[in-house]
Amino acid sequence: MLFEARDLSIRFGGVHAVRDVSFAIEEGEVFSIIGPNGAGKTTVFNLISRFYDPDGGTLAFRGEDITSTPAHHVAELGIARTFQNTELFERETVLANLLIGRHVHRRTNLLKDLLFLPAARRQEVAFREKVEEVIDLLHLQSHRRALVGSLPYGARKMVEIARALCTEPRLLLLDEPSSGLNPEETEDLAFWIEDIVADLGVTIVMVEHDMNLVATVSNRVLAMADGSVLATGEPAAIQSHPEVLRAYLGGTDEPPPAVAEAAP
Amino acid sequence: MRFVLTTRYAQDVALFRHNGQRFWYGLLAIALLVAPWLMTNFYVGEAAMVFIWAIAGVGVMLLVGYTGLVSLGHAAFLAIGAYTHAALLRYGVPLPLALLLATGAAAAAGALVGYAALRMTGVYLAVATLAFERIVAYLVEHGGALTGGVRGVAMTQPQWFGISVIHSHFFYYLCLGVLALCIFGAVNLLRSPTGRAFVAVRDSEVCAESMGVHLARTKTVAFALSAALTGLAGALMAHKIGHLVPEAFGVNVSIQLLLLVVVGGLGSLHGVVFGAIFVGFLPQILALARDQLAAFGVDRVPGLEVGAYGAILVLFLIFEPLGVYGRWLKIRAWFDEFPLYRKATYKKQKSYLRTERVH
C-alpha cells in the first residue's frame, strides 16, 4: 500500500468539510475522487499536502505516518501536486518553472550557490537534464523558453503537471487536471496520464469532474458528498451507484432501494 | 534579433550568453576602470556614491524585487552597518575585517527582523519594518559613546599602504570592487536553487511550499542577505559621510532605497544600476530644480525633496511599473521586431483565477 488515509476529518468553524474519510491507494493505480461542488475533494488534497492540519484521523505514506509532517517536507517524501487554477510563476519561463520542481533534490547550500562553485554548476546541468526528460515526455519542447504568462491555459496545465513530475514523485495529486481544457486536450490528457503511470511508475490521485476522463483512466473511484465518502469502487460501479446518482442528480426523500455494496 | 544556438546545458547558466555581451560588458569594465583618471575629483566621489547606492540596491532588490517582501526599514540596516564599522575602526580593527564584521552585524539584524516578520506580507510587513527602523534610530540616538547620540561620531579614516581610505581614487576602486563582487554573488544566487526559491516565494507561496521550499528559512535568508548588503553599503557610506549623525539614516533613506528599485525596475539587477544612477544624482537634479523654483519663491517649502521622491515613485508605479530597465527592454524589442512591434506584448496579461490562500 502506497498511501493510506484513515478517518480523516477537518472542520472550518461550523462547516464539517471532511468527515471520517478513509481510503487506501495501491502503488501504480489511478485513483479518482469525484463529487459535486463543495464535497470536500480539494480539502482532502490540501490535507494530504499538509496545508491543513486534520482535526482527526491519520495519513500514512509508504508505511510512514505523515499526519504532522511540515508542508514543505511532503514533496521531499515523494508527493507532488498540481492546483485547480494553476499556481505557476507567470513572469518566468517554462524552464524556470520546471527547475523549481528540482528544488527538493538540491544538494548545494547558500554558500555554494553564492559562489556558484563547481558543485552548483554541475547540479544545474544535472537539473536541466532531468527537466529535459520531463519536457520530452510531455512534448513541451516548443514552449521551453516561453513565458508562462503568454501560454494558453491548456499548455499551462501541462507545465504544471510537468513541474510536479520534475520532483520525481511516487504519488502525484492532480486537482481537476481537465478543467479549462477543450475536449481534444482532455483526450490528450488521458494519454499523458496513462504514460505517466506506465513509463514513470507514478501513482496518481486526481480530483476530476469529467466522468469520461475518470472512466477512461481510473482504476478505482471514490465518490464524496458533503465531506463524507459515498462509495469506493470501480468506475462503472460508482457511476451507477444510487447514492452517487442521488448526490449528483438529487432524488426523492424516500430511501434508495437497497443495492449490493460496490466492490471495494 | 539575435538567436543563440544552445548546444550544452551549461550555456544556460553561463554568465554571458554570447560574445556580444562579453564585448559590451568588457568595454563597460574598461570604461569604469579608466573613468576616474578622466573626471574631476568631485565626480569621482559622486560615482563612488552611485556604487554604494547600487550595493544597497542589490540588497533591496533581492528582498523586494525577487522575494516580494517590501521593507521600509532598510535605513536601519544601513545605520547598523555604518555605526558598527565606525566603532570597529575606532578600536583599531583593520578595514577589511571591519567591513566584514559590519556586514555580519547587519545580516544578523536582518535575520532577526526576517524571522520575526515571517507571517507578514505587503503593507503589514512595510509597517513592521518601519517600526524596526524607528527602534534602531532610537537606539542610535541614545547609544552613548558608541554612537555619539544626536551629536554624532567622527569616522576614523584608516590608511591603506599610505593612502587614506577616502582618497577619491582609492575609494572609487574600493566601492567598484565591492559592487562587482555583490553583483557577481547576486547573479550566482539567481541562477541556483536559492534564487529560484526566492522567486517562488514571491510568485506563489502555496506552490513554493508544495515544491519543497521551506518558507520560513527562505524568507529569513532573503532578509539576512538583503540586510548584509545594505549594511556593507552603510559601512562604505560612513567613510563618505565622515561624521555619522542619526539624521543620515532616516526614513527618507528607506524611501530612497525603495525608489531605487522601483525606478530601476523590480526584478532585475540591471535595474539596480539604473536606479542607483538615478538616486545618486537625484539630489543634484533637485538642487538645480530648487534654484529654478527660487524664481517663484517656493524653494524654501519644507519637505520639497521628500515630496519629489514620493511623486516620482507614484509616477513610475502608474506609468512604468517595470522601471527604467523595463522601458529599455521595450525599446530594444521595438528595434528587434521592427516593423512588427506590438504594444500588447508588454500589456499585463489577464490573470486567471488564482487558488485561494490556504494559510
PDB file of C-alpha atoms in Angstrom, chain B residues 14-290:
ATOM      1  CA  ALA B  14      26.901  30.899 -18.211  1.00  0.00           C
ATOM      2  CA  LEU B  15      27.496  34.468 -17.029  1.00  0.00           C
ATOM      3  CA  PHE B  16      27.468  35.755 -20.609  1.00  0.00           C
ATOM      4  CA  ARG B  17      25.097  34.318 -23.163  1.00  0.00           C
ATOM      5  CA  HIS B  18      27.088  35.313 -26.265  1.00  0.00           C
ATOM      6  CA  ASN B  19      30.161  37.179 -27.439  1.00  0.00           C
ATOM      7  CA  GLY B  20      28.220  40.388 -27.914  1.00  0.00           C
ATOM      8  CA  GLN B  21      27.551  40.519 -24.190  1.00  0.00           C
ATOM      9  CA  ARG B  22      31.170  39.697 -23.434  1.00  0.00           C
ATOM     10  CA  PHE B  23      32.260  42.591 -25.625  1.00  0.00           C
ATOM     11  CA  TRP B  24      29.915  45.203 -24.160  1.00  0.00           C
ATOM     12  CA  TYR B  25      30.456  44.223 -20.535  1.00  0.00           C
ATOM     13  CA  GLY B  26      34.229  44.161 -21.155  1.00  0.00           C
ATOM     14  CA  LEU B  27      34.014  47.646 -22.624  1.00  0.00           C
ATOM     15  CA  LEU B  28      31.978  48.815 -19.636  1.00  0.00           C
ATOM     16  CA  ALA B  29      34.569  47.361 -17.251  1.00  0.00           C
ATOM     17  CA  ILE B  30      37.413  49.156 -19.036  1.00  0.00           C
ATOM     18  CA  ALA B  31      35.444  52.402 -19.064  1.00  0.00           C
ATOM     19  CA  LEU B  32      34.790  52.139 -15.338  1.00  0.00           C
ATOM     20  CA  LEU B  33      38.451  51.408 -14.628  1.00  0.00           C
ATOM     21  CA  VAL B  34      39.811  54.398 -16.550  1.00  0.00           C
ATOM     22  CA  ALA B  35      36.970  56.783 -15.715  1.00  0.00           C
ATOM     23  CA  PRO B  36      38.491  58.251 -12.508  1.00  0.00           C
ATOM     24  CA  TRP B  37      41.503  59.479 -14.473  1.00  0.00           C
ATOM     25  CA  LEU B  38      39.264  61.421 -16.832  1.00  0.00           C
ATOM     26  CA  MET B  39      36.965  63.043 -14.259  1.00  0.00           C
ATOM     27  CA  THR B  40      37.328  65.736 -11.661  1.00  0.00           C
ATOM     28  CA  ASN B  41      37.585  64.561  -8.059  1.00  0.00           C
ATOM     29  CA  PHE B  42      34.034  65.741  -7.386  1.00  0.00           C
ATOM     30  CA  TYR B  43      32.587  63.398  -9.978  1.00  0.00           C
ATOM     31  CA  VAL B  44      34.859  60.527  -8.889  1.00  0.00           C
ATOM     32  CA  GLY B  45      33.304  60.912  -5.444  1.00  0.00           C
ATOM     33  CA  GLU B  46      29.790  61.081  -6.867  1.00  0.00           C
ATOM     34  CA  ALA B  47      30.435  57.931  -8.908  1.00  0.00           C
ATOM     35  CA  ALA B  48      31.626  56.108  -5.774  1.00  0.00           C
ATOM     36  CA  MET B  49      28.388  57.179  -4.104  1.00  0.00           C
ATOM     37  CA  VAL B  50      26.412  55.688  -7.011  1.00  0.00           C
ATOM     38  CA  PHE B  51      28.301  52.418  -6.482  1.00  0.00           C
ATOM     39  CA  ILE B  52      27.384  52.476  -2.783  1.00  0.00           C
ATOM     40  CA  TRP B  53      23.723  53.057  -3.641  1.00  0.00           C
ATOM     41  CA  ALA B  54      23.951  50.164  -6.073  1.00  0.00           C
ATOM     42  CA  ILE B  55      25.403  47.839  -3.396  1.00  0.00           C
ATOM     43  CA  ALA B  56      22.488  48.632  -1.097  1.00  0.00           C
ATOM     44  CA  GLY B  57      20.201  48.434  -4.140  1.00  0.00           C
ATOM     45  CA  VAL B  58      21.274  44.858  -4.877  1.00  0.00           C
ATOM     46  CA  GLY B  59      20.327  44.018  -1.301  1.00  0.00           C
ATOM     47  CA  VAL B  60      16.927  45.719  -1.508  1.00  0.00           C
ATOM     48  CA  MET B  61      16.287  44.186  -4.923  1.00  0.00           C
ATOM     49  CA  LEU B  62      16.900  40.659  -3.619  1.00  0.00           C
ATOM     50  CA  LEU B  63      14.265  41.248  -0.959  1.00  0.00           C
ATOM     51  CA  VAL B  64      11.686  43.459  -2.691  1.00  0.00           C
ATOM     52  CA  GLY B  65      12.202  42.573  -6.337  1.00  0.00           C
ATOM     53  CA  TYR B  66      12.927  38.874  -6.097  1.00  0.00           C
ATOM     54  CA  THR B  67      11.375  37.635  -2.845  1.00  0.00           C
ATOM     55  CA  GLY B  68       8.444  40.051  -2.959  1.00  0.00           C
ATOM     56  CA  LEU B  69       8.807  41.341   0.611  1.00  0.00           C
ATOM     57  CA  VAL B  70       8.513  45.104   0.996  1.00  0.00           C
ATOM     58  CA  SER B  71      10.709  46.799   3.555  1.00  0.00           C
ATOM     59  CA  LEU B  72      10.610  50.387   4.770  1.00  0.00           C
ATOM     60  CA  GLY B  73      13.309  49.686   7.331  1.00  0.00           C
ATOM     61  CA  HIS B  74      16.413  49.360   5.246  1.00  0.00           C
ATOM     62  CA  ALA B  75      17.839  52.640   6.510  1.00  0.00           C
ATOM     63  CA  ALA B  76      18.232  50.794   9.826  1.00  0.00           C
ATOM     64  CA  PHE B  77      20.487  48.173   8.265  1.00  0.00           C
ATOM     65  CA  LEU B  78      22.452  50.973   6.625  1.00  0.00           C
ATOM     66  CA  ALA B  79      22.842  52.547  10.075  1.00  0.00           C
ATOM     67  CA  ILE B  80      23.795  49.273  11.746  1.00  0.00           C
ATOM     68  CA  GLY B  81      26.486  48.712   9.128  1.00  0.00           C
ATOM     69  CA  ALA B  82      27.781  52.265   9.385  1.00  0.00           C
ATOM     70  CA  TYR B  83      27.901  52.522  13.187  1.00  0.00           C
ATOM     71  CA  THR B  84      29.370  49.019  13.632  1.00  0.00           C
ATOM     72  CA  HIS B  85      32.021  49.815  11.074  1.00  0.00           C
ATOM     73  CA  ALA B  86      32.826  53.141  12.728  1.00  0.00           C
ATOM     74  CA  ALA B  87      33.096  51.575  16.194  1.00  0.00           C
ATOM     75  CA  LEU B  88      35.306  48.732  14.988  1.00  0.00           C
ATOM     76  CA  LEU B  89      37.648  51.119  13.173  1.00  0.00           C
ATOM     77  CA  ARG B  90      37.873  53.241  16.335  1.00  0.00           C
ATOM     78  CA  TYR B  91      39.123  50.180  18.189  1.00  0.00           C
ATOM     79  CA  GLY B  92      41.779  49.640  15.534  1.00  0.00           C
ATOM     80  CA  VAL B  93      40.234  46.726  13.663  1.00  0.00           C
ATOM     81  CA  PRO B  94      41.710  46.546  10.148  1.00  0.00           C
ATOM     82  CA  LEU B  95      39.499  47.870   7.369  1.00  0.00           C
ATOM     83  CA  PRO B  96      38.635  44.602   5.529  1.00  0.00           C
ATOM     84  CA  LEU B  97      37.793  42.821   8.782  1.00  0.00           C
ATOM     85  CA  ALA B  98      35.716  45.776   9.979  1.00  0.00           C
ATOM     86  CA  LEU B  99      33.773  45.751   6.692  1.00  0.00           C
ATOM     87  CA  LEU B 100      33.117  42.029   7.064  1.00  0.00           C
ATOM     88  CA  LEU B 101      32.009  42.337  10.686  1.00  0.00           C
ATOM     89  CA  ALA B 102      29.752  45.293   9.880  1.00  0.00           C
ATOM     90  CA  THR B 103      28.169  43.213   7.120  1.00  0.00           C
ATOM     91  CA  GLY B 104      27.762  40.348   9.562  1.00  0.00           C
ATOM     92  CA  ALA B 105      26.130  42.573  12.181  1.00  0.00           C
ATOM     93  CA  ALA B 106      23.612  43.861   9.649  1.00  0.00           C
ATOM     94  CA  ALA B 107      22.964  40.302   8.433  1.00  0.00           C
ATOM     95  CA  ALA B 108      22.245  39.159  11.995  1.00  0.00           C
ATOM     96  CA  ALA B 109      19.827  42.051  12.483  1.00  0.00           C
ATOM     97  CA  GLY B 110      18.219  41.211   9.156  1.00  0.00           C
ATOM     98  CA  ALA B 111      17.774  37.557  10.067  1.00  0.00           C
ATOM     99  CA  LEU B 112      16.167  38.629  13.338  1.00  0.00           C
ATOM    100  CA  VAL B 113      13.715  41.009  11.640  1.00  0.00           C
ATOM    101  CA  GLY B 114      13.046  38.482   8.884  1.00  0.00           C
ATOM    102  CA  TYR B 115      12.293  35.745  11.363  1.00  0.00           C
ATOM    103  CA  ALA B 116      10.095  37.986  13.487  1.00  0.00           C
ATOM    104  CA  ALA B 117       8.155  39.162  10.421  1.00  0.00           C
ATOM    105  CA  LEU B 118       7.652  35.709   8.904  1.00  0.00           C
ATOM    106  CA  ARG B 119       3.882  35.799   8.819  1.00  0.00           C
ATOM    107  CA  MET B 120       3.619  39.314   7.442  1.00  0.00           C
ATOM    108  CA  THR B 121       3.496  40.475   3.853  1.00  0.00           C
ATOM    109  CA  GLY B 122       2.640  43.641   1.977  1.00  0.00           C
ATOM    110  CA  VAL B 123       1.597  46.702   3.932  1.00  0.00           C
ATOM    111  CA  TYR B 124       1.856  44.929   7.309  1.00  0.00           C
ATOM    112  CA  LEU B 125       5.453  43.998   6.642  1.00  0.00           C
ATOM    113  CA  ALA B 126       6.235  47.527   5.463  1.00  0.00           C
ATOM    114  CA  VAL B 127       4.850  48.962   8.707  1.00  0.00           C
ATOM    115  CA  ALA B 128       6.662  46.381  10.848  1.00  0.00           C
ATOM    116  CA  THR B 129       9.979  47.157   9.202  1.00  0.00           C
ATOM    117  CA  LEU B 130       9.255  50.862   9.573  1.00  0.00           C
ATOM    118  CA  ALA B 131       8.802  50.262  13.302  1.00  0.00           C
ATOM    119  CA  PHE B 132      12.121  48.420  13.376  1.00  0.00           C
ATOM    120  CA  GLU B 133      13.753  51.409  11.702  1.00  0.00           C
ATOM    121  CA  ARG B 134      12.393  53.722  14.420  1.00  0.00           C
ATOM    122  CA  ILE B 135      13.699  51.373  17.144  1.00  0.00           C
ATOM    123  CA  VAL B 136      17.173  51.393  15.641  1.00  0.00           C
ATOM    124  CA  ALA B 137      17.011  55.174  15.227  1.00  0.00           C
ATOM    125  CA  TYR B 138      16.103  55.484  18.925  1.00  0.00           C
ATOM    126  CA  LEU B 139      18.975  53.212  19.935  1.00  0.00           C
ATOM    127  CA  VAL B 140      21.374  55.232  17.801  1.00  0.00           C
ATOM    128  CA  GLU B 141      20.204  58.493  19.373  1.00  0.00           C
ATOM    129  CA  HIS B 142      20.659  57.071  22.880  1.00  0.00           C
ATOM    130  CA  GLY B 143      23.713  54.935  22.206  1.00  0.00           C
ATOM    131  CA  GLY B 144      26.096  56.932  24.395  1.00  0.00           C
ATOM    132  CA  ALA B 145      29.757  56.880  23.441  1.00  0.00           C
ATOM    133  CA  LEU B 146      29.225  54.065  20.927  1.00  0.00           C
ATOM    134  CA  THR B 147      27.078  56.122  18.562  1.00  0.00           C
ATOM    135  CA  GLY B 148      27.729  59.599  19.900  1.00  0.00           C
ATOM    136  CA  GLY B 149      23.970  60.180  20.321  1.00  0.00           C
ATOM    137  CA  VAL B 150      22.407  63.063  18.423  1.00  0.00           C
ATOM    138  CA  ARG B 151      25.768  64.886  18.233  1.00  0.00           C
ATOM    139  CA  GLY B 152      27.120  62.034  16.169  1.00  0.00           C
ATOM    140  CA  VAL B 153      30.504  60.439  15.955  1.00  0.00           C
ATOM    141  CA  ALA B 154      33.520  61.194  13.770  1.00  0.00           C
ATOM    142  CA  MET B 155      34.576  58.491  11.360  1.00  0.00           C
ATOM    143  CA  THR B 156      38.080  57.067  11.636  1.00  0.00           C
ATOM    144  CA  GLN B 157      39.612  57.118   8.167  1.00  0.00           C
ATOM    145  CA  PRO B 158      42.372  54.486   8.231  1.00  0.00           C
ATOM    146  CA  GLN B 159      45.396  54.469   5.985  1.00  0.00           C
ATOM    147  CA  TRP B 160      45.946  51.685   3.485  1.00  0.00           C
ATOM    148  CA  PHE B 161      49.535  51.406   2.134  1.00  0.00           C
ATOM    149  CA  GLY B 162      49.973  55.060   2.962  1.00  0.00           C
ATOM    150  CA  ILE B 163      46.785  56.138   1.166  1.00  0.00           C
ATOM    151  CA  SER B 164      43.771  57.315   3.112  1.00  0.00           C
ATOM    152  CA  VAL B 165      40.599  55.308   2.523  1.00  0.00           C
ATOM    153  CA  ILE B 166      38.770  58.418   1.413  1.00  0.00           C
ATOM    154  CA  HIS B 167      41.336  59.328  -1.190  1.00  0.00           C
ATOM    155  CA  SER B 168      38.901  59.763  -4.057  1.00  0.00           C
ATOM    156  CA  HIS B 169      40.526  57.296  -6.477  1.00  0.00           C
ATOM    157  CA  PHE B 170      41.181  54.651  -3.829  1.00  0.00           C
ATOM    158  CA  PHE B 171      37.619  54.910  -2.545  1.00  0.00           C
ATOM    159  CA  TYR B 172      36.239  54.733  -6.094  1.00  0.00           C
ATOM    160  CA  TYR B 173      38.053  51.474  -6.809  1.00  0.00           C
ATOM    161  CA  LEU B 174      37.155  50.059  -3.390  1.00  0.00           C
ATOM    162  CA  CYS B 175      33.440  50.689  -3.958  1.00  0.00           C
ATOM    163  CA  LEU B 176      33.601  49.471  -7.552  1.00  0.00           C
ATOM    164  CA  GLY B 177      35.299  46.240  -6.451  1.00  0.00           C
ATOM    165  CA  VAL B 178      32.788  45.607  -3.680  1.00  0.00           C
ATOM    166  CA  LEU B 179      29.882  46.326  -6.053  1.00  0.00           C
ATOM    167  CA  ALA B 180      31.280  43.925  -8.658  1.00  0.00           C
ATOM    168  CA  LEU B 181      31.534  41.196  -6.023  1.00  0.00           C
ATOM    169  CA  CYS B 182      27.979  41.874  -4.810  1.00  0.00           C
ATOM    170  CA  ILE B 183      26.525  41.715  -8.317  1.00  0.00           C
ATOM    171  CA  PHE B 184      28.502  38.547  -9.024  1.00  0.00           C
ATOM    172  CA  GLY B 185      27.116  36.969  -5.851  1.00  0.00           C
ATOM    173  CA  ALA B 186      23.562  38.051  -6.683  1.00  0.00           C
ATOM    174  CA  VAL B 187      23.803  36.675 -10.231  1.00  0.00           C
ATOM    175  CA  ASN B 188      25.099  33.389  -8.803  1.00  0.00           C
ATOM    176  CA  LEU B 189      22.228  33.159  -6.364  1.00  0.00           C
ATOM    177  CA  LEU B 190      19.677  33.848  -9.060  1.00  0.00           C
ATOM    178  CA  ARG B 191      20.947  31.050 -11.296  1.00  0.00           C
ATOM    179  CA  SER B 192      20.898  28.478  -8.497  1.00  0.00           C
ATOM    180  CA  PRO B 193      18.265  26.910  -6.222  1.00  0.00           C
ATOM    181  CA  THR B 194      18.415  29.663  -3.569  1.00  0.00           C
ATOM    182  CA  GLY B 195      17.400  32.377  -6.034  1.00  0.00           C
ATOM    183  CA  ARG B 196      14.700  30.213  -7.569  1.00  0.00           C
ATOM    184  CA  ALA B 197      13.278  29.668  -4.105  1.00  0.00           C
ATOM    185  CA  PHE B 198      13.134  33.478  -3.632  1.00  0.00           C
ATOM    186  CA  VAL B 199      11.212  33.927  -6.867  1.00  0.00           C
ATOM    187  CA  ALA B 200       8.922  31.013  -5.990  1.00  0.00           C
ATOM    188  CA  VAL B 201       8.049  32.658  -2.671  1.00  0.00           C
ATOM    189  CA  ARG B 202       7.353  35.935  -4.486  1.00  0.00           C
ATOM    190  CA  ASP B 203       5.046  34.424  -7.110  1.00  0.00           C
ATOM    191  CA  SER B 204       3.129  31.828  -5.111  1.00  0.00           C
ATOM    192  CA  GLU B 205       3.780  30.836  -1.531  1.00  0.00           C
ATOM    193  CA  VAL B 206       1.363  27.908  -1.683  1.00  0.00           C
ATOM    194  CA  CYS B 207       3.089  26.487  -4.697  1.00  0.00           C
ATOM    195  CA  ALA B 208       6.588  27.140  -3.362  1.00  0.00           C
ATOM    196  CA  GLU B 209       5.714  25.190  -0.257  1.00  0.00           C
ATOM    197  CA  SER B 210       4.274  22.287  -2.211  1.00  0.00           C
ATOM    198  CA  MET B 211       7.500  22.197  -4.253  1.00  0.00           C
ATOM    199  CA  GLY B 212       9.503  21.729  -1.075  1.00  0.00           C
ATOM    200  CA  VAL B 213      10.608  25.317  -0.435  1.00  0.00           C
ATOM    201  CA  HIS B 214      10.975  25.984   3.285  1.00  0.00           C
ATOM    202  CA  LEU B 215       9.110  29.310   3.504  1.00  0.00           C
ATOM    203  CA  ALA B 216      10.415  30.433   6.878  1.00  0.00           C
ATOM    204  CA  ARG B 217      14.013  29.641   6.056  1.00  0.00           C
ATOM    205  CA  THR B 218      13.855  31.191   2.586  1.00  0.00           C
ATOM    206  CA  LYS B 219      12.359  34.442   3.856  1.00  0.00           C
ATOM    207  CA  THR B 220      14.830  34.669   6.723  1.00  0.00           C
ATOM    208  CA  VAL B 221      17.755  34.062   4.364  1.00  0.00           C
ATOM    209  CA  ALA B 222      16.416  36.689   1.954  1.00  0.00           C
ATOM    210  CA  PHE B 223      16.129  39.223   4.766  1.00  0.00           C
ATOM    211  CA  ALA B 224      19.586  38.420   6.127  1.00  0.00           C
ATOM    212  CA  LEU B 225      21.252  38.667   2.707  1.00  0.00           C
ATOM    213  CA  SER B 226      19.433  41.871   1.901  1.00  0.00           C
ATOM    214  CA  ALA B 227      20.404  43.393   5.248  1.00  0.00           C
ATOM    215  CA  ALA B 228      24.000  42.225   4.839  1.00  0.00           C
ATOM    216  CA  LEU B 229      24.449  44.025   1.521  1.00  0.00           C
ATOM    217  CA  THR B 230      22.700  47.123   2.838  1.00  0.00           C
ATOM    218  CA  GLY B 231      24.924  47.049   5.930  1.00  0.00           C
ATOM    219  CA  LEU B 232      28.003  46.759   3.744  1.00  0.00           C
ATOM    220  CA  ALA B 233      26.828  49.773   1.759  1.00  0.00           C
ATOM    221  CA  GLY B 234      26.260  51.578   5.069  1.00  0.00           C
ATOM    222  CA  ALA B 235      29.832  50.851   6.185  1.00  0.00           C
ATOM    223  CA  LEU B 236      31.220  52.285   2.944  1.00  0.00           C
ATOM    224  CA  MET B 237      28.829  55.223   3.117  1.00  0.00           C
ATOM    225  CA  ALA B 238      30.131  56.007   6.600  1.00  0.00           C
ATOM    226  CA  HIS B 239      33.526  56.883   5.090  1.00  0.00           C
ATOM    227  CA  LYS B 240      31.826  59.169   2.628  1.00  0.00           C
ATOM    228  CA  ILE B 241      29.674  60.899   5.267  1.00  0.00           C
ATOM    229  CA  GLY B 242      32.676  61.398   7.556  1.00  0.00           C
ATOM    230  CA  HIS B 243      30.657  62.336  10.614  1.00  0.00           C
ATOM    231  CA  LEU B 244      27.814  59.933  11.457  1.00  0.00           C
ATOM    232  CA  VAL B 245      24.616  61.520  12.749  1.00  0.00           C
ATOM    233  CA  PRO B 246      21.204  59.848  13.199  1.00  0.00           C
ATOM    234  CA  GLU B 247      19.550  62.048  10.557  1.00  0.00           C
ATOM    235  CA  ALA B 248      21.777  60.500   7.881  1.00  0.00           C
ATOM    236  CA  PHE B 249      19.786  57.264   8.248  1.00  0.00           C
ATOM    237  CA  GLY B 250      16.205  58.489   8.489  1.00  0.00           C
ATOM    238  CA  VAL B 251      13.051  57.074   6.972  1.00  0.00           C
ATOM    239  CA  ASN B 252      13.611  59.061   3.795  1.00  0.00           C
ATOM    240  CA  VAL B 253      16.710  56.943   3.136  1.00  0.00           C
ATOM    241  CA  SER B 254      14.497  53.841   3.272  1.00  0.00           C
ATOM    242  CA  ILE B 255      12.181  55.504   0.794  1.00  0.00           C
ATOM    243  CA  GLN B 256      15.124  56.415  -1.429  1.00  0.00           C
ATOM    244  CA  LEU B 257      16.152  52.752  -1.478  1.00  0.00           C
ATOM    245  CA  LEU B 258      12.631  51.725  -2.422  1.00  0.00           C
ATOM    246  CA  LEU B 259      12.622  54.462  -5.070  1.00  0.00           C
ATOM    247  CA  LEU B 260      15.868  53.000  -6.390  1.00  0.00           C
ATOM    248  CA  VAL B 261      14.455  49.541  -7.061  1.00  0.00           C
ATOM    249  CA  VAL B 262      11.123  50.782  -8.419  1.00  0.00           C
ATOM    250  CA  VAL B 263      12.675  53.347 -10.759  1.00  0.00           C
ATOM    251  CA  GLY B 264      15.306  50.866 -11.874  1.00  0.00           C
ATOM    252  CA  GLY B 265      12.820  48.086 -12.453  1.00  0.00           C
ATOM    253  CA  LEU B 266      11.641  45.497  -9.949  1.00  0.00           C
ATOM    254  CA  GLY B 267      13.087  42.072 -10.529  1.00  0.00           C
ATOM    255  CA  SER B 268      16.220  42.958 -12.468  1.00  0.00           C
ATOM    256  CA  LEU B 269      19.822  43.559 -11.457  1.00  0.00           C
ATOM    257  CA  HIS B 270      20.300  45.922 -14.391  1.00  0.00           C
ATOM    258  CA  GLY B 271      17.544  47.936 -12.812  1.00  0.00           C
ATOM    259  CA  VAL B 272      19.621  48.285  -9.647  1.00  0.00           C
ATOM    260  CA  VAL B 273      22.352  50.061 -11.589  1.00  0.00           C
ATOM    261  CA  PHE B 274      19.921  52.367 -13.389  1.00  0.00           C
ATOM    262  CA  GLY B 275      18.163  53.072 -10.119  1.00  0.00           C
ATOM    263  CA  ALA B 276      21.430  53.793  -8.323  1.00  0.00           C
ATOM    264  CA  ILE B 277      22.469  56.296 -11.000  1.00  0.00           C
ATOM    265  CA  PHE B 278      19.069  57.936 -10.662  1.00  0.00           C
ATOM    266  CA  VAL B 279      19.090  58.088  -6.857  1.00  0.00           C
ATOM    267  CA  GLY B 280      22.772  59.073  -6.781  1.00  0.00           C
ATOM    268  CA  PHE B 281      22.264  62.093  -8.994  1.00  0.00           C
ATOM    269  CA  LEU B 282      18.753  62.994  -7.830  1.00  0.00           C
ATOM    270  CA  PRO B 283      19.992  65.400  -5.107  1.00  0.00           C
ATOM    271  CA  GLN B 284      21.926  67.376  -7.739  1.00  0.00           C
ATOM    272  CA  ILE B 285      18.906  67.462 -10.028  1.00  0.00           C
ATOM    273  CA  LEU B 286      16.681  68.541  -7.154  1.00  0.00           C
ATOM    274  CA  ALA B 287      19.192  71.239  -6.172  1.00  0.00           C
ATOM    275  CA  LEU B 288      19.094  72.586  -9.722  1.00  0.00           C
ATOM    276  CA  ALA B 289      15.302  72.428  -9.697  1.00  0.00           C
ATOM    277  CA  ARG B 290      15.292  74.297  -6.398  1.00  0.00           C
TER     278      ARG B 290
END
